Coordinates of C-alpha atoms in Angstrom, one line a residue:
X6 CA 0.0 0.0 0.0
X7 CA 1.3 3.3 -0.7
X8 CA 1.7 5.7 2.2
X9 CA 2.8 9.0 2.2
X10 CA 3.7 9.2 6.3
X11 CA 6.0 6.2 6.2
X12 CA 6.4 3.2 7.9
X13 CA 4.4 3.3 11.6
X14 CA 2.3 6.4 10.9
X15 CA -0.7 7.2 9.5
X16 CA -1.1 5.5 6.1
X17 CA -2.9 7.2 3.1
X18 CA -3.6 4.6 0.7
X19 CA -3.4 4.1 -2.9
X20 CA -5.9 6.4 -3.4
X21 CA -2.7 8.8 -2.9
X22 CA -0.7 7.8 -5.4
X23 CA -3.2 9.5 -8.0
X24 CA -3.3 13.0 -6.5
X25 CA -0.4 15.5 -7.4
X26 CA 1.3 17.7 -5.0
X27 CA -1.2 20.8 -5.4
X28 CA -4.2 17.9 -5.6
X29 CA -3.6 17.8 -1.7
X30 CA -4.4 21.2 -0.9
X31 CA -7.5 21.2 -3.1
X32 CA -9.7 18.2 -1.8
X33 CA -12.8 16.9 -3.8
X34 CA -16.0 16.3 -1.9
X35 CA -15.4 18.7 1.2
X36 CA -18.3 20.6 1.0
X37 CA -20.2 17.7 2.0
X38 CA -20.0 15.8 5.1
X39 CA -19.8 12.3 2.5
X40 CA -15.8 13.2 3.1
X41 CA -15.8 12.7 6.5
X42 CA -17.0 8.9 6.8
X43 CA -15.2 7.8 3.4
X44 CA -12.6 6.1 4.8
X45 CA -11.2 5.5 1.8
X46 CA -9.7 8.7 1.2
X47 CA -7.5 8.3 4.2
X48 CA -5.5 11.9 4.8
X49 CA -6.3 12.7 1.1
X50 CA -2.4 12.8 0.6
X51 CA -1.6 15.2 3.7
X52 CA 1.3 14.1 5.6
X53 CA 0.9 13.8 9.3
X54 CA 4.5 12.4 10.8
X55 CA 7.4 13.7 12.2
X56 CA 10.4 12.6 13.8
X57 CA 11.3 14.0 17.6
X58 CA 14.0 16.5 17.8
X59 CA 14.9 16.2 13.6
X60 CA 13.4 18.5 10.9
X61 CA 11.1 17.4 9.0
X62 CA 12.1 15.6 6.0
X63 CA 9.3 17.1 3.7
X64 CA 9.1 14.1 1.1
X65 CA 7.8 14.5 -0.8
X66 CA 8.3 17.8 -1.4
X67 CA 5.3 20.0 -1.6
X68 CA 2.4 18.2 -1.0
X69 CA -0.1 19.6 2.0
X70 CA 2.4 18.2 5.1
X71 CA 0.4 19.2 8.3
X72 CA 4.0 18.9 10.8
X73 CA 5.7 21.2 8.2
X74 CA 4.2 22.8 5.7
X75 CA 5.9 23.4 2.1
X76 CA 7.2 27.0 1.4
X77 CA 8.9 28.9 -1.4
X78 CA 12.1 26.8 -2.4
X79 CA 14.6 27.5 -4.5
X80 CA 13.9 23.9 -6.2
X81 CA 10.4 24.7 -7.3
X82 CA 10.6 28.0 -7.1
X83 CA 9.5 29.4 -10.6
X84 CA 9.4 33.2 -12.0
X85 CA 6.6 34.8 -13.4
X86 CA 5.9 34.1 -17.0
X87 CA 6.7 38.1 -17.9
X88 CA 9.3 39.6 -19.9
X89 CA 10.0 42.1 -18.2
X90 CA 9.1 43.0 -14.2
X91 CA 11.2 43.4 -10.6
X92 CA 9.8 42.7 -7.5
X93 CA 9.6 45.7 -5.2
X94 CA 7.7 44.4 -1.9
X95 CA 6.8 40.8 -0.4
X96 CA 4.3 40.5 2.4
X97 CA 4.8 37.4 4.3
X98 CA 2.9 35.7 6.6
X99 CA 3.6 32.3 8.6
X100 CA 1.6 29.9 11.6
X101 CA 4.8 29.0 14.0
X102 CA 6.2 26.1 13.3
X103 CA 5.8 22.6 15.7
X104 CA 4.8 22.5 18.9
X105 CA 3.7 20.4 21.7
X106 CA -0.8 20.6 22.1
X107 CA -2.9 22.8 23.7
X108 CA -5.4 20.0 24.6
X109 CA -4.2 17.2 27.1
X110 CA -6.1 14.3 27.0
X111 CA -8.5 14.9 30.1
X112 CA -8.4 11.3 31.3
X113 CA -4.9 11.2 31.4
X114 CA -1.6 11.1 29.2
X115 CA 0.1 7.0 28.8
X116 CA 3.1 8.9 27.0
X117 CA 5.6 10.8 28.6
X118 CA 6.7 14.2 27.0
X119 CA 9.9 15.0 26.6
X120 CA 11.5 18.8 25.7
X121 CA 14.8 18.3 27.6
X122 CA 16.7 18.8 24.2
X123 CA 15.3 22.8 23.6
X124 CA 15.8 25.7 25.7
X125 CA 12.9 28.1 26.1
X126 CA 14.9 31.1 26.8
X127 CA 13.4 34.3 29.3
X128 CA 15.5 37.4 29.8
X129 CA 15.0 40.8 29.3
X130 CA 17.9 43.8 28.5
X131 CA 18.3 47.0 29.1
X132 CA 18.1 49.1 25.7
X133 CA 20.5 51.6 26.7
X134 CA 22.2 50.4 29.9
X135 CA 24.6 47.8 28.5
X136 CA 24.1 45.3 31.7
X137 CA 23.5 41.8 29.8
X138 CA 21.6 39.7 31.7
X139 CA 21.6 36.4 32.3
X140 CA 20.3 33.9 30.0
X141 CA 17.9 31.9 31.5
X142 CA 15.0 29.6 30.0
X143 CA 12.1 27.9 31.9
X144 CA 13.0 24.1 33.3
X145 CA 9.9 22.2 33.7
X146 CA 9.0 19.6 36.6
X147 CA 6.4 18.7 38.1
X148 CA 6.0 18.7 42.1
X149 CA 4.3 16.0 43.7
X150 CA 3.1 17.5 47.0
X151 CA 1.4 19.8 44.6
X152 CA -2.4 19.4 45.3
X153 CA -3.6 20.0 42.0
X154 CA -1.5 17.6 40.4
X155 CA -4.4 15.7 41.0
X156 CA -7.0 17.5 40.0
X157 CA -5.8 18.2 36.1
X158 CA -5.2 15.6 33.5
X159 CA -2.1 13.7 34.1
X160 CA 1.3 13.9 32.0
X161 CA 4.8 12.9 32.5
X162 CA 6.0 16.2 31.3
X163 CA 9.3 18.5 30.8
X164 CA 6.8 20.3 28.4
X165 CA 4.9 23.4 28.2
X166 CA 1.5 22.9 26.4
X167 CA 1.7 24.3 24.7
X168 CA 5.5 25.2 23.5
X169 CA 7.7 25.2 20.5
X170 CA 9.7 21.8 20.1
X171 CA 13.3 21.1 19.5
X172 CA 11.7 19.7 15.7
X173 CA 10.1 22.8 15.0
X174 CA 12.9 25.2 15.9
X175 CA 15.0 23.2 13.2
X176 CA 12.0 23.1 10.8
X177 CA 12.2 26.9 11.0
X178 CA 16.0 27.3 10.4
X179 CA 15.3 25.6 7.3
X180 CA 12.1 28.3 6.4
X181 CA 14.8 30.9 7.2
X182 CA 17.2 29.4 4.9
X183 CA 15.1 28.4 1.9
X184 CA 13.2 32.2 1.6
X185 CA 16.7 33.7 1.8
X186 CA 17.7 31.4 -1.1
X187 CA 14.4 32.4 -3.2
X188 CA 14.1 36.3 -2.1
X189 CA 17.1 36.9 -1.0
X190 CA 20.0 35.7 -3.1
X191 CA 17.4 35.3 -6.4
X192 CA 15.2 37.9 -6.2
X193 CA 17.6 40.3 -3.9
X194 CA 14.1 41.6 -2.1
X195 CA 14.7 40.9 1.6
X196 CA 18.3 42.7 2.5
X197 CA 21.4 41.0 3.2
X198 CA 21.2 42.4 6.6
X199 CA 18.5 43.8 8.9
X200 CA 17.7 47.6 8.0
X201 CA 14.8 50.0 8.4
X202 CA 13.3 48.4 5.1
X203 CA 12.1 45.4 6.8
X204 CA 9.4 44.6 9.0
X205 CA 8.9 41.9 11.5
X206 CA 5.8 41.2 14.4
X207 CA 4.8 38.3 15.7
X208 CA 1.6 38.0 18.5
X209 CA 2.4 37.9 22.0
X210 CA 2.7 33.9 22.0
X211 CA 5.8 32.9 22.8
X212 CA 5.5 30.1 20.2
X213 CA 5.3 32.8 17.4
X214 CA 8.2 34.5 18.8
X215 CA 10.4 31.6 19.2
X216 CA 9.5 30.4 15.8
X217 CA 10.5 33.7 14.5
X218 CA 14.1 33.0 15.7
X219 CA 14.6 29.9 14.4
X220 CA 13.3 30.8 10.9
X221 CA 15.2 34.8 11.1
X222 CA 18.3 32.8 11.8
X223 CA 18.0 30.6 8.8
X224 CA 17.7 33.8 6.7
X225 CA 20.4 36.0 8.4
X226 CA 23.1 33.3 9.5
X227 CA 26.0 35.8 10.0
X228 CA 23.8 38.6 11.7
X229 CA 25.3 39.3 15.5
X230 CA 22.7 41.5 16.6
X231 CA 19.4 41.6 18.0
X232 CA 16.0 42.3 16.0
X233 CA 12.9 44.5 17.2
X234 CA 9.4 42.2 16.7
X235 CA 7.0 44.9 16.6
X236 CA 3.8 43.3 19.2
X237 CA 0.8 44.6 19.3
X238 CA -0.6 45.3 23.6
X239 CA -3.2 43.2 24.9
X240 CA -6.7 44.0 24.6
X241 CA -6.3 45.8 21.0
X242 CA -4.0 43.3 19.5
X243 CA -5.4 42.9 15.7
X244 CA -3.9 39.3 15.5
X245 CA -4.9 36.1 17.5
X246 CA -7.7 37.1 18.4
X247 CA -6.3 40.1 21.0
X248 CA -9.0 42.4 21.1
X249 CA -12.5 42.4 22.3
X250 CA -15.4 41.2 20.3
X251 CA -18.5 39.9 21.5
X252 CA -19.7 39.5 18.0
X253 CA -16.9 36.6 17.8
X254 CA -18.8 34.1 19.8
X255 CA -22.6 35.4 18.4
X256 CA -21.3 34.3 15.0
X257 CA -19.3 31.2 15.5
X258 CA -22.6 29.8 18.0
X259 CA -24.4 30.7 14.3
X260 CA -21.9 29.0 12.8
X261 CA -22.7 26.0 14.5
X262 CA -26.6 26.3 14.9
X263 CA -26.6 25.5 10.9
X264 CA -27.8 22.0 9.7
X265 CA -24.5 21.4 7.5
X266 CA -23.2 21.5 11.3
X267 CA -25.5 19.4 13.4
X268 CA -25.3 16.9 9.8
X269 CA -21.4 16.9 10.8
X270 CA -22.1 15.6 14.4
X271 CA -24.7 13.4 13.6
X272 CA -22.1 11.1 11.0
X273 CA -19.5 11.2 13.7
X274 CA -21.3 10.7 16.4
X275 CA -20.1 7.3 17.2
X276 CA -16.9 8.4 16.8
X277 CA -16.6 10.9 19.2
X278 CA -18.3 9.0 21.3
X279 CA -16.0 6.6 21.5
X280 CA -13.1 8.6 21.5
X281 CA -14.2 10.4 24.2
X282 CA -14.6 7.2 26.2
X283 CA -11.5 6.0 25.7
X284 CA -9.8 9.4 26.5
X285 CA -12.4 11.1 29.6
X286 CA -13.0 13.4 26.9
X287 CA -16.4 14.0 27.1
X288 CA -17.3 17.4 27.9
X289 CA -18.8 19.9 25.3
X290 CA -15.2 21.3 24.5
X291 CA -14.1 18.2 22.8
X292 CA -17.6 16.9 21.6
X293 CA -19.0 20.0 19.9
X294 CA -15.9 20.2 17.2
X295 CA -12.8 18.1 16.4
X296 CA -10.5 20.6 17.2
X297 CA -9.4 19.4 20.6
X298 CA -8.9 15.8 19.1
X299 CA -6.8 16.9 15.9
X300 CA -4.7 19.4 18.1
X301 CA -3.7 16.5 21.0
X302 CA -3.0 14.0 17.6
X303 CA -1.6 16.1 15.6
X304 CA 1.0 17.4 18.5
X305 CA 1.6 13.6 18.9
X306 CA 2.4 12.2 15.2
X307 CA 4.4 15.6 14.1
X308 CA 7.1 15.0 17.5
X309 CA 7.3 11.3 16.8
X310 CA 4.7 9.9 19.6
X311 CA 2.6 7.8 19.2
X312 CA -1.5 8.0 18.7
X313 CA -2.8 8.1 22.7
X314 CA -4.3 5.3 24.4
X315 CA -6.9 5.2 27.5
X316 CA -4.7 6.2 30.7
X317 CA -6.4 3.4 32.4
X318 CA -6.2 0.6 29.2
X319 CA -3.1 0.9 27.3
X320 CA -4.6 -1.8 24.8
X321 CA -7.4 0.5 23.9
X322 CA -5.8 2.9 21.9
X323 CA -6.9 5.3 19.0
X324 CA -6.5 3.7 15.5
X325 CA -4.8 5.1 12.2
X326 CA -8.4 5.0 11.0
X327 CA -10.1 6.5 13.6
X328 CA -7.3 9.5 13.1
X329 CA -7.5 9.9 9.7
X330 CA -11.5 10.3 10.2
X331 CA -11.0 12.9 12.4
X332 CA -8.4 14.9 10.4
X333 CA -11.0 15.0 7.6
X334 CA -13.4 16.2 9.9
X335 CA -11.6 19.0 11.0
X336 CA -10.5 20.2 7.3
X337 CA -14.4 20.3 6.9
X338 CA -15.1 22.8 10.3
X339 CA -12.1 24.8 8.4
X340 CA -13.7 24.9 5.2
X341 CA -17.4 25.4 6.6
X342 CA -15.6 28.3 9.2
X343 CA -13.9 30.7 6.6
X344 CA -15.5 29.7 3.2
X345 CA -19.2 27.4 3.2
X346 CA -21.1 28.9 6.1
X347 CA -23.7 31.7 5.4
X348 CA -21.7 33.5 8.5
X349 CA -18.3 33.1 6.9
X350 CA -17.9 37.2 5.4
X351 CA -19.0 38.6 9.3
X352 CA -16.9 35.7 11.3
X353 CA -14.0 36.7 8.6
X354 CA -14.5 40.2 9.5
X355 CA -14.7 39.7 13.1
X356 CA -12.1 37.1 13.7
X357 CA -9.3 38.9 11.2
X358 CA -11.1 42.0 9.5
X359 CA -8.3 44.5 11.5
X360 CA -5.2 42.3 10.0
X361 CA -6.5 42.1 6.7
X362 CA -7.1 45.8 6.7
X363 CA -3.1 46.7 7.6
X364 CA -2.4 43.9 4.5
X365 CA -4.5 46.3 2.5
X366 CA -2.7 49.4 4.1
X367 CA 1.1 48.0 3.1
X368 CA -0.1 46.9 0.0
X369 CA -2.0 50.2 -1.0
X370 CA 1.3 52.3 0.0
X371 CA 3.3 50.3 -2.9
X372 CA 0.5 51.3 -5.0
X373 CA 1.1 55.0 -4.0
X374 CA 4.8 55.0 -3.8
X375 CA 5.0 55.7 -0.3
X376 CA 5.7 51.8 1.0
X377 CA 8.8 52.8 2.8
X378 CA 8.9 49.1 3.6
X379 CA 10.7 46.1 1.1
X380 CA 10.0 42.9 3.0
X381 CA 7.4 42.3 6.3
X382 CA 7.0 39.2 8.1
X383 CA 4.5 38.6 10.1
X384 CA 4.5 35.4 12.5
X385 CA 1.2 34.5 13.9
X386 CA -1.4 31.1 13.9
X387 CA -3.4 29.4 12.2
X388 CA -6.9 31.6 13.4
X389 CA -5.3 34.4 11.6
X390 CA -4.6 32.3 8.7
X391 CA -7.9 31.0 8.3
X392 CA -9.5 34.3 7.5
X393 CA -7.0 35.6 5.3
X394 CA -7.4 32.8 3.5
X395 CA -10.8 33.2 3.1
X396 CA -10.7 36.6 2.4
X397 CA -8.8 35.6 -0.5
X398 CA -11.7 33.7 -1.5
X399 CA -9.4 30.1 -1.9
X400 CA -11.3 27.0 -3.5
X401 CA -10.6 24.7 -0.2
X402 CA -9.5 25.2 3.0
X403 CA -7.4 22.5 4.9
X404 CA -6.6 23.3 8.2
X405 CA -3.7 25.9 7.8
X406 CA -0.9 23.5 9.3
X407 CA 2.3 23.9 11.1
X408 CA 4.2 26.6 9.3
X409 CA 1.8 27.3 7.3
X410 CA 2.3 30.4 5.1
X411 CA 1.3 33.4 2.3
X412 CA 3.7 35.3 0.1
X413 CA 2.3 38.3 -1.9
X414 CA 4.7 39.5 -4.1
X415 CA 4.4 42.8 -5.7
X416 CA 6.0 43.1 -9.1
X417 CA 6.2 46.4 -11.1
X418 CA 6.1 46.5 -14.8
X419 CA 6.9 49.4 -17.3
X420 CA 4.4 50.1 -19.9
X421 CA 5.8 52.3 -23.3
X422 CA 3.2 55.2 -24.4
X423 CA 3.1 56.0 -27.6
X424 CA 4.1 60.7 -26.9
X425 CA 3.5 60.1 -22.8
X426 CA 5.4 58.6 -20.0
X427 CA 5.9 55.0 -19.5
X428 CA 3.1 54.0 -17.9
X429 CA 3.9 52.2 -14.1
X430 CA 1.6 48.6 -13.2
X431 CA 1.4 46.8 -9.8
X432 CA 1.2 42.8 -10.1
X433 CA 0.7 40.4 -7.3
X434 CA 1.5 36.8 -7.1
X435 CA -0.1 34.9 -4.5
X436 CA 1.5 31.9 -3.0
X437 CA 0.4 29.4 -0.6
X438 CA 2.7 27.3 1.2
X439 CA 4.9 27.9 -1.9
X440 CA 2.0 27.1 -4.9
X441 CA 0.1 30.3 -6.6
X442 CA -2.8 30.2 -4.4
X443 CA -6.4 28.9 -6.7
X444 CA -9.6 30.9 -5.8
X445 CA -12.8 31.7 -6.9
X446 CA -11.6 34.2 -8.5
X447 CA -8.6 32.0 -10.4
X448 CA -5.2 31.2 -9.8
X449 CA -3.7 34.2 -7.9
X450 CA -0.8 33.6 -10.0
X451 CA -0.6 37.4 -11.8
X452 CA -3.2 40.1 -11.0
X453 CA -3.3 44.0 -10.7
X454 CA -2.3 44.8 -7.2
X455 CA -5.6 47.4 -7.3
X456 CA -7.8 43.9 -8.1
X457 CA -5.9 42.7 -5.5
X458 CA -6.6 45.0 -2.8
X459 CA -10.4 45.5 -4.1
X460 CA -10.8 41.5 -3.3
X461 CA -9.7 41.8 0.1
X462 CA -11.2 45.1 1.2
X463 CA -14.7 43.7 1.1
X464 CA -13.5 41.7 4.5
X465 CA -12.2 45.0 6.0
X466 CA -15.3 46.2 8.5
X467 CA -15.9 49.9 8.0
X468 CA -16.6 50.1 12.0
X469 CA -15.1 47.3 14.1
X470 CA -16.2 48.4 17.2
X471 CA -20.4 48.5 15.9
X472 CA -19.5 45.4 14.6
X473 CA -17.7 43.4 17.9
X474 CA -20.5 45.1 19.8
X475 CA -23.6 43.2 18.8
X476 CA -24.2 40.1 20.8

């Protein structure tokens, strides 16, 4: 049988072997909850494995690999079919790489966790004083005379959940490396060195910052100094979710009040059922969506764990098939979030409306000449992914996996007039995870920047705070 995740992990079938690398990104049959219970399609081609403390191979290259997504490489990497045109700005975006989960089995973890071979580093330095501190990083144990040990699930831990692992800090080294290959030694867009033409923000999660050292590393090698990563405060941050918006919840409860919803529960109901048997995980946090489930297996398969098994029955474990199923059901919550549901414009708006509005403020400043930026890089997750993606209107949404990432480039052409001026014309390319992005409104391969913008200002809400106000 042919299997993309390679021997002991989640197998994908023959039904693989068909589907190109692009095909993976672009499921059939997700609009309908038929996708879910054919078994099978397997992962449809995704990759879900992952050694411990290695990078991720990647193999092959390019096809949708939920431990490490694909990105621009200098391998695949192909110009635009134009004669003549230079880029001038790229707008970058990236979820964090690997990580350890959110979502602990409540019944109780049968693996231990091990992050002994990364250092979460914790200091802070005086701009102008000169003192260097002392580089410490958190050391996790566990006390046993603590009292609530035994009151939260258990796990033999030297983890933060959740935190970035020792896999995906090297995953992002090779990020950092491979867009310096394409844009920086190719293209010559992002600077040899760190200057007032680039910028860099992350969201106030220390896995987005720590990500956005391995993968600044891999691009600037020789660089001695330290970077600013702009943050946004708490409570107005316009990324993950940072600022308040009632209208968030009022929408998403929508969301799930449809029928295409309750249909989704109703075909998986054994499932979860017996999933949350087997794991105490029976509350409405991990039975109303399959987002708790995908996050603790996910975590598992992409640091080289194995799938869990009950705390209290280590022979009852969860099976390849009963992982794959719910993989494909949470690429069809992603797809019904950002791009089916009759809610998906006002929960794009209210989830990532803010962010998508400063995209549109960068990009319309190269339009006017005044960008005064060449290259920003923005490090974030995958609920700000999710409705930029949507914004962009894409054909299918996946979940946006681990290092998951958009490139708009912004090429400038000359155009002769006969008597007048050459004539000046933005172009954007759109990639996702490395492959021109395919939407309903085609292949975002070449298109006027001002089409461009127009597309993405219908998500931009004229008055956020009406909007986050309604219940």
């Amino acid at each position: 049988m042919f299997s993309l995740l390679g021997m002991g992990a989640l197998a994908s079938g023959v039904y693989a072997a068909s589907l190109s690398h692009i095909d993976t990104f672009y499921p059939n049959g997700l609009n309908y909850t038929s996708y879910i219970t054919n078994s099978s399609l397997g992962t449809n081609g995704g990759i879900y494995n992952a050694p411990a403390n290695q990078p991720t191979e990647g193999t092959p290259y390019g096809v949708y690999n939920y431990c490490s997504m694909p990105h621009p490489r200098i391998q695949e990497y192909e110009l635009p079919n134009v004669i003549e045109a230079k880029i001038v700005y790229l707008e970058y975006f990236q979820r964090h790489q690997r990580r350890t989960m959110y979502n602990l089995a409540p019944g109780g973890e049968n693996q231990p966790f091990d992050c002994s071979t990364i250092d979460a580093y914790l200091y802070s330095a005086g701009a102008q004083t000169g003192n260097d501190p002392m580089l410490v990083y958190a050391d996790v144990y566990a006390d046993p005379n603590n009292p609530f040990m035994d009151a939260l699930p258990y796990v033999n831990a030297s983890c933060m959940f959740p935190q970035l692992t020792l896999g995906g800090l090297l995953d992002g080294f090779q990020h950092g490396k491979d867009l310096w290959a394409v844009y920086g030694e190719k293209l010559g867009i992002i600077p040899k060195e760190p200057s007032d033409k680039v910028w860099l923000r992350s969201s106030s999660a220390p896995l987005t910052q720590q990500s956005a050292g391995g993968v600044l590393r891999g691009i600037w090698p020789e660089w001695k100094g330290s970077l600013p990563l702009r943050q946004q405060s708490g409570g107005v941050d316009t990324i993950n979710k940072g600022y308040p918006c009632n209208a968030r919840n009022s929408i998403l409860d929508a969301i799930e009040a449809t029928d295409d919803w309750s249909e989704h529960l109703n075909v998986t109901a054994d499932l979860r059922a017996t999933l949350g048997a087997m794991l105490g995980a029976t509350s409405s946090a991990w039975q109303k969506s399959f987002d708790h489930f995908s996050d603790n297996f996910q975590a598992r398969l992409c640091n080289g764990y194995a799938l869990p098994c009950s705390f209290t029955n280590h022979s009852n474990c969860v099976t390849v098939e009963q992982a794959e199923e719910v993989f494909r059901a949470s690429d069809w919550e992603w797809h019904f979030y950002w791009r089916r549901s009759p809610q998906a414009i006002q929960y794009i708006q209210a989830v990532g409306g803010l962010f998508i509005g400063e995209i549109v403020g960068r990009l319309q400043a190269v339009l006017d000449g005044k960008q005064e930026y060449v290259y920003a890089h923005t490090f974030f997750h995958d609920n700000d992914l999710g409705p930029i993606l949507g914004a962009f209107g894409i054909d299918v949404m996946r979940w946006p996996a681990m290092g998951s990432n958009i490139a708009i480039e912004i090429w400038e052409t000359t155009v002769e007039q006969p008597h007048k001026a050459a004539m000046t014309i933005y172009y954007a390319r759109v990639l996702y995870s490395g492959h021109p992005i395919k939407t309903i409104h085609g292949t975002l391969n070449w298109i006027e920047l001002s089409e461009l913008i127009s597309i993405l200002q219908v998500y931009v809400p004229e008055n956020i705070i009406s909007l986050c106000s309604t219940a």
